[in-house]
């Protein structure tokens, strides 16, 4: 069983930065596909950034150039560096893991989608950006 523990959320002003971390515990014998999703109140959940099994990274159009996803395989930890934060980035952020190739793609609105639903989800960490 895989468990994910996120940290690093908080409240910042517009233009500020935060770094989210996600520690992965459990069966990590193979390098998984990992990513971040977010959900704001009253809105649908959306993909933010993915680093797939082959190491390729994909970002939602709304965060390109501002967010950077990375991972430290030796520490079984995933990161999301978020710069130039905007009020519209306010949401609960969830770390996700799966051991399949998730095949990210964009929908017609530039939203980040994956071929499959991620199997493992963290409990979420809140990010609040004030104007």
Short mmCIF file of N, CA and C in Angstrom, two decimals:
data_model
loop_
_atom_site.label_atom_id
_atom_site.label_comp_id
_atom_site.label_asym_id
_atom_site.label_seq_id
_atom_site.Cartn_x
_atom_site.Cartn_y
_atom_site.Cartn_z
N UNK A 1 0.84 -1.18 0.00
CA UNK A 1 0.00 0.00 0.00
C UNK A 1 0.88 1.24 0.00
N UNK A 2 0.53 2.22 -0.80
CA UNK A 2 1.29 3.45 -0.91
C UNK A 2 0.57 4.55 -0.12
N UNK A 3 1.33 5.29 0.65
CA UNK A 3 0.78 6.44 1.37
C UNK A 3 1.54 7.69 0.97
N UNK A 4 0.80 8.77 0.81
CA UNK A 4 1.38 10.05 0.39
C UNK A 4 1.10 11.09 1.46
N UNK A 5 2.12 11.85 1.81
CA UNK A 5 1.97 12.89 2.84
C UNK A 5 2.48 14.20 2.27
N UNK A 6 1.56 15.14 2.06
CA UNK A 6 1.92 16.44 1.52
C UNK A 6 2.25 17.42 2.63
N UNK A 7 3.04 18.41 2.29
CA UNK A 7 3.35 19.51 3.21
C UNK A 7 3.75 20.72 2.38
N UNK A 8 3.81 21.88 3.05
CA UNK A 8 4.29 23.08 2.39
C UNK A 8 3.24 24.07 1.98
N UNK A 9 1.98 23.72 2.16
CA UNK A 9 0.94 24.68 1.83
C UNK A 9 0.92 25.84 2.81
N UNK A 10 0.14 26.86 2.50
CA UNK A 10 0.05 28.01 3.39
C UNK A 10 -0.62 29.17 2.69
N UNK A 11 -0.50 30.34 3.32
CA UNK A 11 -1.10 31.55 2.78
C UNK A 11 0.00 32.52 2.37
N UNK A 12 -0.12 33.05 1.16
CA UNK A 12 0.84 34.02 0.65
C UNK A 12 0.10 35.11 -0.09
N UNK A 13 0.80 36.21 -0.32
CA UNK A 13 0.22 37.27 -1.12
C UNK A 13 0.51 37.02 -2.59
N UNK A 14 -0.28 37.64 -3.43
CA UNK A 14 -0.09 37.52 -4.87
C UNK A 14 1.34 37.88 -5.24
N UNK A 15 1.94 37.06 -6.10
CA UNK A 15 3.32 37.25 -6.49
C UNK A 15 4.31 36.47 -5.65
N UNK A 16 3.85 35.89 -4.57
CA UNK A 16 4.71 35.13 -3.68
C UNK A 16 4.99 33.73 -4.19
N UNK A 17 5.73 32.98 -3.37
CA UNK A 17 6.13 31.63 -3.75
C UNK A 17 5.86 30.65 -2.62
N UNK A 18 5.63 29.40 -2.99
CA UNK A 18 5.51 28.29 -2.05
C UNK A 18 6.13 27.07 -2.69
N UNK A 19 6.59 26.16 -1.84
CA UNK A 19 7.10 24.89 -2.33
C UNK A 19 6.37 23.77 -1.62
N UNK A 20 5.66 22.98 -2.39
CA UNK A 20 4.97 21.83 -1.84
C UNK A 20 5.87 20.60 -1.91
N UNK A 21 5.73 19.75 -0.91
CA UNK A 21 6.46 18.48 -0.89
C UNK A 21 5.48 17.34 -0.69
N UNK A 22 5.84 16.18 -1.21
CA UNK A 22 5.01 14.99 -1.04
C UNK A 22 5.93 13.80 -0.79
N UNK A 23 5.87 13.28 0.42
CA UNK A 23 6.67 12.10 0.76
C UNK A 23 5.87 10.85 0.45
N UNK A 24 6.51 9.90 -0.22
CA UNK A 24 5.84 8.66 -0.64
C UNK A 24 6.33 7.51 0.22
N UNK A 25 5.41 6.82 0.87
CA UNK A 25 5.74 5.67 1.71
C UNK A 25 5.06 4.43 1.15
N UNK A 26 5.78 3.30 1.26
CA UNK A 26 5.17 2.06 0.82
C UNK A 26 5.93 1.43 -0.33
N UNK A 27 5.23 0.82 -1.23
CA UNK A 27 5.82 0.07 -2.34
C UNK A 27 6.35 1.02 -3.40
N UNK A 28 7.63 1.29 -3.31
CA UNK A 28 8.22 2.22 -4.28
C UNK A 28 9.38 1.56 -4.99
N UNK A 29 9.23 0.29 -5.31
CA UNK A 29 10.33 -0.42 -5.95
C UNK A 29 10.55 0.02 -7.38
N UNK A 30 9.54 0.58 -7.98
CA UNK A 30 9.69 1.09 -9.33
C UNK A 30 9.37 2.57 -9.32
N UNK A 31 9.91 3.27 -10.31
CA UNK A 31 9.69 4.71 -10.40
C UNK A 31 8.28 4.97 -10.91
N UNK A 32 7.48 5.64 -10.11
CA UNK A 32 6.10 5.85 -10.52
C UNK A 32 5.89 7.12 -11.33
N UNK A 33 4.73 7.24 -11.89
CA UNK A 33 4.27 8.51 -12.41
C UNK A 33 3.74 9.30 -11.21
N UNK A 34 4.11 10.57 -11.14
CA UNK A 34 3.72 11.38 -10.00
C UNK A 34 3.21 12.73 -10.48
N UNK A 35 2.39 13.35 -9.67
CA UNK A 35 1.87 14.62 -10.11
C UNK A 35 1.14 15.38 -9.02
N UNK A 36 0.64 16.53 -9.41
CA UNK A 36 -0.15 17.37 -8.52
C UNK A 36 -1.46 17.73 -9.21
N UNK A 37 -2.54 17.60 -8.45
CA UNK A 37 -3.84 18.07 -8.88
C UNK A 37 -4.30 19.11 -7.87
N UNK A 38 -5.30 19.89 -8.22
CA UNK A 38 -5.84 20.86 -7.28
C UNK A 38 -7.34 20.99 -7.49
N UNK A 39 -8.00 21.43 -6.41
CA UNK A 39 -9.44 21.68 -6.49
C UNK A 39 -9.80 22.87 -5.64
N UNK A 40 -10.41 23.84 -6.26
CA UNK A 40 -10.89 25.03 -5.57
C UNK A 40 -12.36 24.84 -5.23
N UNK A 41 -12.86 25.52 -4.21
CA UNK A 41 -14.28 25.38 -3.84
C UNK A 41 -15.19 25.70 -5.02
N UNK A 42 -16.13 24.82 -5.29
CA UNK A 42 -17.09 25.04 -6.35
C UNK A 42 -16.57 24.78 -7.75
N UNK A 43 -15.33 24.31 -7.84
CA UNK A 43 -14.75 24.05 -9.16
C UNK A 43 -14.37 22.59 -9.29
N UNK A 44 -14.20 22.17 -10.54
CA UNK A 44 -13.78 20.79 -10.78
C UNK A 44 -12.30 20.63 -10.47
N UNK A 45 -11.95 19.42 -10.12
CA UNK A 45 -10.55 19.10 -9.91
C UNK A 45 -9.79 19.23 -11.22
N UNK A 46 -8.55 19.71 -11.16
CA UNK A 46 -7.77 19.87 -12.38
C UNK A 46 -6.33 19.44 -12.17
N UNK A 47 -5.74 18.95 -13.23
CA UNK A 47 -4.33 18.59 -13.19
C UNK A 47 -3.47 19.83 -13.22
N UNK A 48 -2.41 19.84 -12.45
CA UNK A 48 -1.50 20.97 -12.38
C UNK A 48 -0.18 20.64 -13.09
N UNK A 49 0.43 19.56 -12.68
CA UNK A 49 1.72 19.17 -13.25
C UNK A 49 1.94 17.69 -13.04
N UNK A 50 2.59 17.06 -14.00
CA UNK A 50 2.86 15.63 -13.94
C UNK A 50 4.29 15.37 -14.35
N UNK A 51 4.92 14.45 -13.65
CA UNK A 51 6.20 13.93 -14.08
C UNK A 51 6.00 12.43 -14.24
N UNK A 52 6.08 11.98 -15.48
CA UNK A 52 5.63 10.63 -15.79
C UNK A 52 6.75 9.62 -15.55
N UNK A 53 6.42 8.35 -15.79
CA UNK A 53 7.38 7.28 -15.54
C UNK A 53 8.68 7.49 -16.30
N UNK A 54 8.58 8.03 -17.50
CA UNK A 54 9.79 8.24 -18.31
C UNK A 54 10.49 9.56 -18.01
N UNK A 55 9.99 10.29 -17.00
CA UNK A 55 10.64 11.52 -16.58
C UNK A 55 10.16 12.77 -17.28
N UNK A 56 9.28 12.62 -18.27
CA UNK A 56 8.79 13.81 -18.96
C UNK A 56 7.84 14.58 -18.05
N UNK A 57 7.88 15.89 -18.16
CA UNK A 57 7.02 16.76 -17.35
C UNK A 57 6.00 17.45 -18.23
N UNK A 58 4.82 17.60 -17.69
CA UNK A 58 3.73 18.26 -18.40
C UNK A 58 3.01 19.17 -17.42
N UNK A 59 2.68 20.37 -17.89
CA UNK A 59 2.05 21.36 -17.03
C UNK A 59 0.72 21.83 -17.62
N UNK A 60 -0.19 22.19 -16.76
CA UNK A 60 -1.40 22.86 -17.21
C UNK A 60 -1.01 24.21 -17.79
N UNK A 61 -1.74 24.65 -18.80
CA UNK A 61 -1.42 25.94 -19.43
C UNK A 61 -1.41 27.07 -18.40
N UNK A 62 -2.27 26.98 -17.43
CA UNK A 62 -2.43 28.07 -16.46
C UNK A 62 -1.23 28.25 -15.53
N UNK A 63 -0.34 27.24 -15.46
CA UNK A 63 0.79 27.34 -14.54
C UNK A 63 2.14 27.30 -15.25
N UNK A 64 2.12 27.13 -16.56
CA UNK A 64 3.38 27.07 -17.31
C UNK A 64 4.21 28.32 -17.08
N UNK A 65 5.50 28.12 -16.85
CA UNK A 65 6.39 29.24 -16.63
C UNK A 65 6.42 29.73 -15.19
N UNK A 66 5.49 29.25 -14.37
CA UNK A 66 5.43 29.69 -12.98
C UNK A 66 5.69 28.54 -12.00
N UNK A 67 5.24 27.35 -12.35
CA UNK A 67 5.39 26.18 -11.47
C UNK A 67 6.43 25.23 -12.06
N UNK A 68 7.13 24.54 -11.16
CA UNK A 68 8.10 23.53 -11.58
C UNK A 68 7.92 22.28 -10.73
N UNK A 69 7.71 21.15 -11.41
CA UNK A 69 7.59 19.88 -10.72
C UNK A 69 8.92 19.16 -10.78
N UNK A 70 9.28 18.51 -9.68
CA UNK A 70 10.53 17.74 -9.66
C UNK A 70 10.40 16.63 -8.63
N UNK A 71 11.30 15.69 -8.68
CA UNK A 71 11.26 14.61 -7.69
C UNK A 71 12.67 14.17 -7.34
N UNK A 72 12.81 13.68 -6.14
CA UNK A 72 14.06 13.11 -5.66
C UNK A 72 13.79 11.63 -5.42
N UNK A 73 14.23 10.80 -6.35
CA UNK A 73 13.93 9.38 -6.25
C UNK A 73 14.58 8.74 -5.02
N UNK A 74 15.74 9.22 -4.65
CA UNK A 74 16.44 8.64 -3.50
C UNK A 74 15.66 8.90 -2.20
N UNK A 75 14.95 10.02 -2.16
CA UNK A 75 14.17 10.37 -0.97
C UNK A 75 12.69 10.05 -1.13
N UNK A 76 12.31 9.48 -2.28
CA UNK A 76 10.90 9.19 -2.55
C UNK A 76 10.02 10.40 -2.27
N UNK A 77 10.44 11.53 -2.80
CA UNK A 77 9.74 12.78 -2.54
C UNK A 77 9.49 13.53 -3.84
N UNK A 78 8.29 14.08 -3.93
CA UNK A 78 7.88 14.90 -5.07
C UNK A 78 7.76 16.34 -4.61
N UNK A 79 8.09 17.27 -5.48
CA UNK A 79 8.03 18.69 -5.14
C UNK A 79 7.22 19.46 -6.19
N UNK A 80 6.70 20.59 -5.77
CA UNK A 80 6.10 21.54 -6.69
C UNK A 80 6.52 22.94 -6.24
N UNK A 81 7.41 23.54 -7.00
CA UNK A 81 7.82 24.91 -6.72
C UNK A 81 6.85 25.83 -7.43
N UNK A 82 6.21 26.70 -6.67
CA UNK A 82 5.19 27.59 -7.23
C UNK A 82 5.65 29.03 -7.04
N UNK A 83 5.89 29.70 -8.15
CA UNK A 83 6.31 31.11 -8.13
C UNK A 83 5.23 31.97 -8.77
N UNK A 84 5.36 33.27 -8.54
CA UNK A 84 4.40 34.23 -9.12
C UNK A 84 2.97 33.79 -8.89
N UNK A 85 2.67 33.42 -7.68
CA UNK A 85 1.33 32.91 -7.36
C UNK A 85 0.26 33.97 -7.55
N UNK A 86 -0.89 33.49 -7.99
CA UNK A 86 -2.04 34.36 -8.26
C UNK A 86 -3.22 33.92 -7.38
N UNK A 87 -4.16 34.80 -7.12
CA UNK A 87 -5.33 34.40 -6.33
C UNK A 87 -6.05 33.20 -6.92
N UNK A 88 -6.05 33.07 -8.24
CA UNK A 88 -6.72 31.94 -8.87
C UNK A 88 -6.00 30.61 -8.66
N UNK A 89 -4.81 30.65 -8.06
CA UNK A 89 -4.11 29.42 -7.70
C UNK A 89 -4.59 28.86 -6.35
N UNK A 90 -5.44 29.61 -5.68
CA UNK A 90 -5.98 29.18 -4.39
C UNK A 90 -6.78 27.89 -4.56
N UNK A 91 -6.39 26.86 -3.82
CA UNK A 91 -7.04 25.55 -3.94
C UNK A 91 -6.42 24.58 -2.94
N UNK A 92 -7.05 23.43 -2.82
CA UNK A 92 -6.43 22.31 -2.12
C UNK A 92 -5.59 21.56 -3.15
N UNK A 93 -4.35 21.33 -2.84
CA UNK A 93 -3.44 20.65 -3.74
C UNK A 93 -3.20 19.22 -3.28
N UNK A 94 -3.31 18.30 -4.23
CA UNK A 94 -3.19 16.88 -3.93
C UNK A 94 -2.03 16.26 -4.70
N UNK A 95 -1.24 15.49 -4.01
CA UNK A 95 -0.17 14.71 -4.62
C UNK A 95 -0.76 13.38 -5.10
N UNK A 96 -0.31 12.91 -6.27
CA UNK A 96 -0.82 11.65 -6.81
C UNK A 96 0.32 10.78 -7.30
N UNK A 97 0.09 9.48 -7.23
CA UNK A 97 1.10 8.50 -7.65
C UNK A 97 0.40 7.33 -8.33
N UNK A 98 1.05 6.80 -9.36
CA UNK A 98 0.56 5.58 -10.00
C UNK A 98 1.76 4.90 -10.64
N UNK A 99 1.69 3.59 -10.78
CA UNK A 99 2.82 2.86 -11.34
C UNK A 99 2.61 2.51 -12.81
N UNK A 100 1.62 3.12 -13.43
CA UNK A 100 1.41 2.99 -14.86
C UNK A 100 1.87 4.26 -15.55
N UNK A 101 2.11 4.15 -16.84
CA UNK A 101 2.33 5.34 -17.65
C UNK A 101 0.99 6.04 -17.81
N UNK A 102 0.93 7.32 -17.40
CA UNK A 102 -0.37 7.97 -17.31
C UNK A 102 -0.76 8.74 -18.56
N UNK A 103 0.15 8.90 -19.49
CA UNK A 103 -0.18 9.48 -20.77
C UNK A 103 -0.88 10.82 -20.71
N UNK A 104 -0.26 11.85 -20.13
CA UNK A 104 -0.92 13.15 -20.03
C UNK A 104 -1.20 13.76 -21.40
N UNK A 105 -2.29 14.51 -21.48
CA UNK A 105 -2.66 15.22 -22.70
C UNK A 105 -3.49 16.44 -22.31
N UNK A 106 -3.76 17.30 -23.26
CA UNK A 106 -4.54 18.51 -23.01
C UNK A 106 -5.94 18.38 -23.61
N UNK A 107 -6.93 18.84 -22.86
CA UNK A 107 -8.27 18.89 -23.45
C UNK A 107 -8.41 20.16 -24.28
N UNK A 108 -9.60 20.39 -24.80
CA UNK A 108 -9.80 21.51 -25.71
C UNK A 108 -9.68 22.87 -25.03
N UNK A 109 -9.66 22.87 -23.69
CA UNK A 109 -9.54 24.12 -22.94
C UNK A 109 -8.13 24.33 -22.38
N UNK A 110 -7.18 23.46 -22.77
CA UNK A 110 -5.83 23.56 -22.25
C UNK A 110 -5.66 22.93 -20.89
N UNK A 111 -6.68 22.22 -20.44
CA UNK A 111 -6.61 21.54 -19.16
C UNK A 111 -5.77 20.27 -19.25
N UNK A 112 -5.02 20.01 -18.20
CA UNK A 112 -4.14 18.84 -18.17
C UNK A 112 -4.94 17.61 -17.76
N UNK A 113 -4.93 16.61 -18.60
CA UNK A 113 -5.67 15.38 -18.36
C UNK A 113 -4.71 14.20 -18.39
N UNK A 114 -5.15 13.07 -17.87
CA UNK A 114 -4.37 11.85 -17.97
C UNK A 114 -5.23 10.73 -18.50
N UNK A 115 -4.56 9.78 -19.12
CA UNK A 115 -5.26 8.67 -19.76
C UNK A 115 -6.02 7.83 -18.74
N UNK A 116 -5.46 7.74 -17.53
CA UNK A 116 -6.08 6.94 -16.47
C UNK A 116 -6.21 7.80 -15.22
N UNK A 117 -7.06 7.35 -14.33
CA UNK A 117 -7.19 7.99 -13.02
C UNK A 117 -6.04 7.50 -12.14
N UNK A 118 -5.38 8.45 -11.45
CA UNK A 118 -4.32 8.06 -10.53
C UNK A 118 -4.88 7.21 -9.39
N UNK A 119 -4.12 6.15 -9.02
CA UNK A 119 -4.60 5.24 -7.98
C UNK A 119 -4.40 5.76 -6.57
N UNK A 120 -3.33 6.50 -6.34
CA UNK A 120 -3.00 6.91 -4.98
C UNK A 120 -3.03 8.43 -4.86
N UNK A 121 -3.70 8.90 -3.81
CA UNK A 121 -3.88 10.33 -3.56
C UNK A 121 -3.48 10.67 -2.13
N UNK A 122 -2.86 11.84 -1.96
CA UNK A 122 -2.59 12.34 -0.62
C UNK A 122 -3.82 13.00 -0.03
N UNK A 123 -3.68 13.47 1.20
CA UNK A 123 -4.81 14.08 1.89
C UNK A 123 -5.03 15.53 1.49
N UNK A 124 -4.07 16.11 0.83
CA UNK A 124 -4.20 17.48 0.36
C UNK A 124 -3.54 18.49 1.27
N UNK A 125 -3.08 19.57 0.69
CA UNK A 125 -2.53 20.69 1.44
C UNK A 125 -3.08 21.98 0.84
N UNK A 126 -3.54 22.87 1.70
CA UNK A 126 -4.23 24.08 1.25
C UNK A 126 -3.24 25.16 0.85
N UNK A 127 -3.49 25.77 -0.29
CA UNK A 127 -2.74 26.93 -0.75
C UNK A 127 -3.73 28.08 -0.92
N UNK A 128 -3.44 29.20 -0.25
CA UNK A 128 -4.30 30.37 -0.34
C UNK A 128 -3.47 31.57 -0.75
N UNK A 129 -3.89 32.22 -1.84
CA UNK A 129 -3.17 33.37 -2.36
C UNK A 129 -4.10 34.58 -2.29
N UNK A 130 -3.67 35.59 -1.57
CA UNK A 130 -4.49 36.79 -1.41
C UNK A 130 -3.99 37.89 -2.33
N UNK A 131 -4.92 38.72 -2.78
CA UNK A 131 -4.56 39.81 -3.71
C UNK A 131 -4.08 41.05 -2.97
#
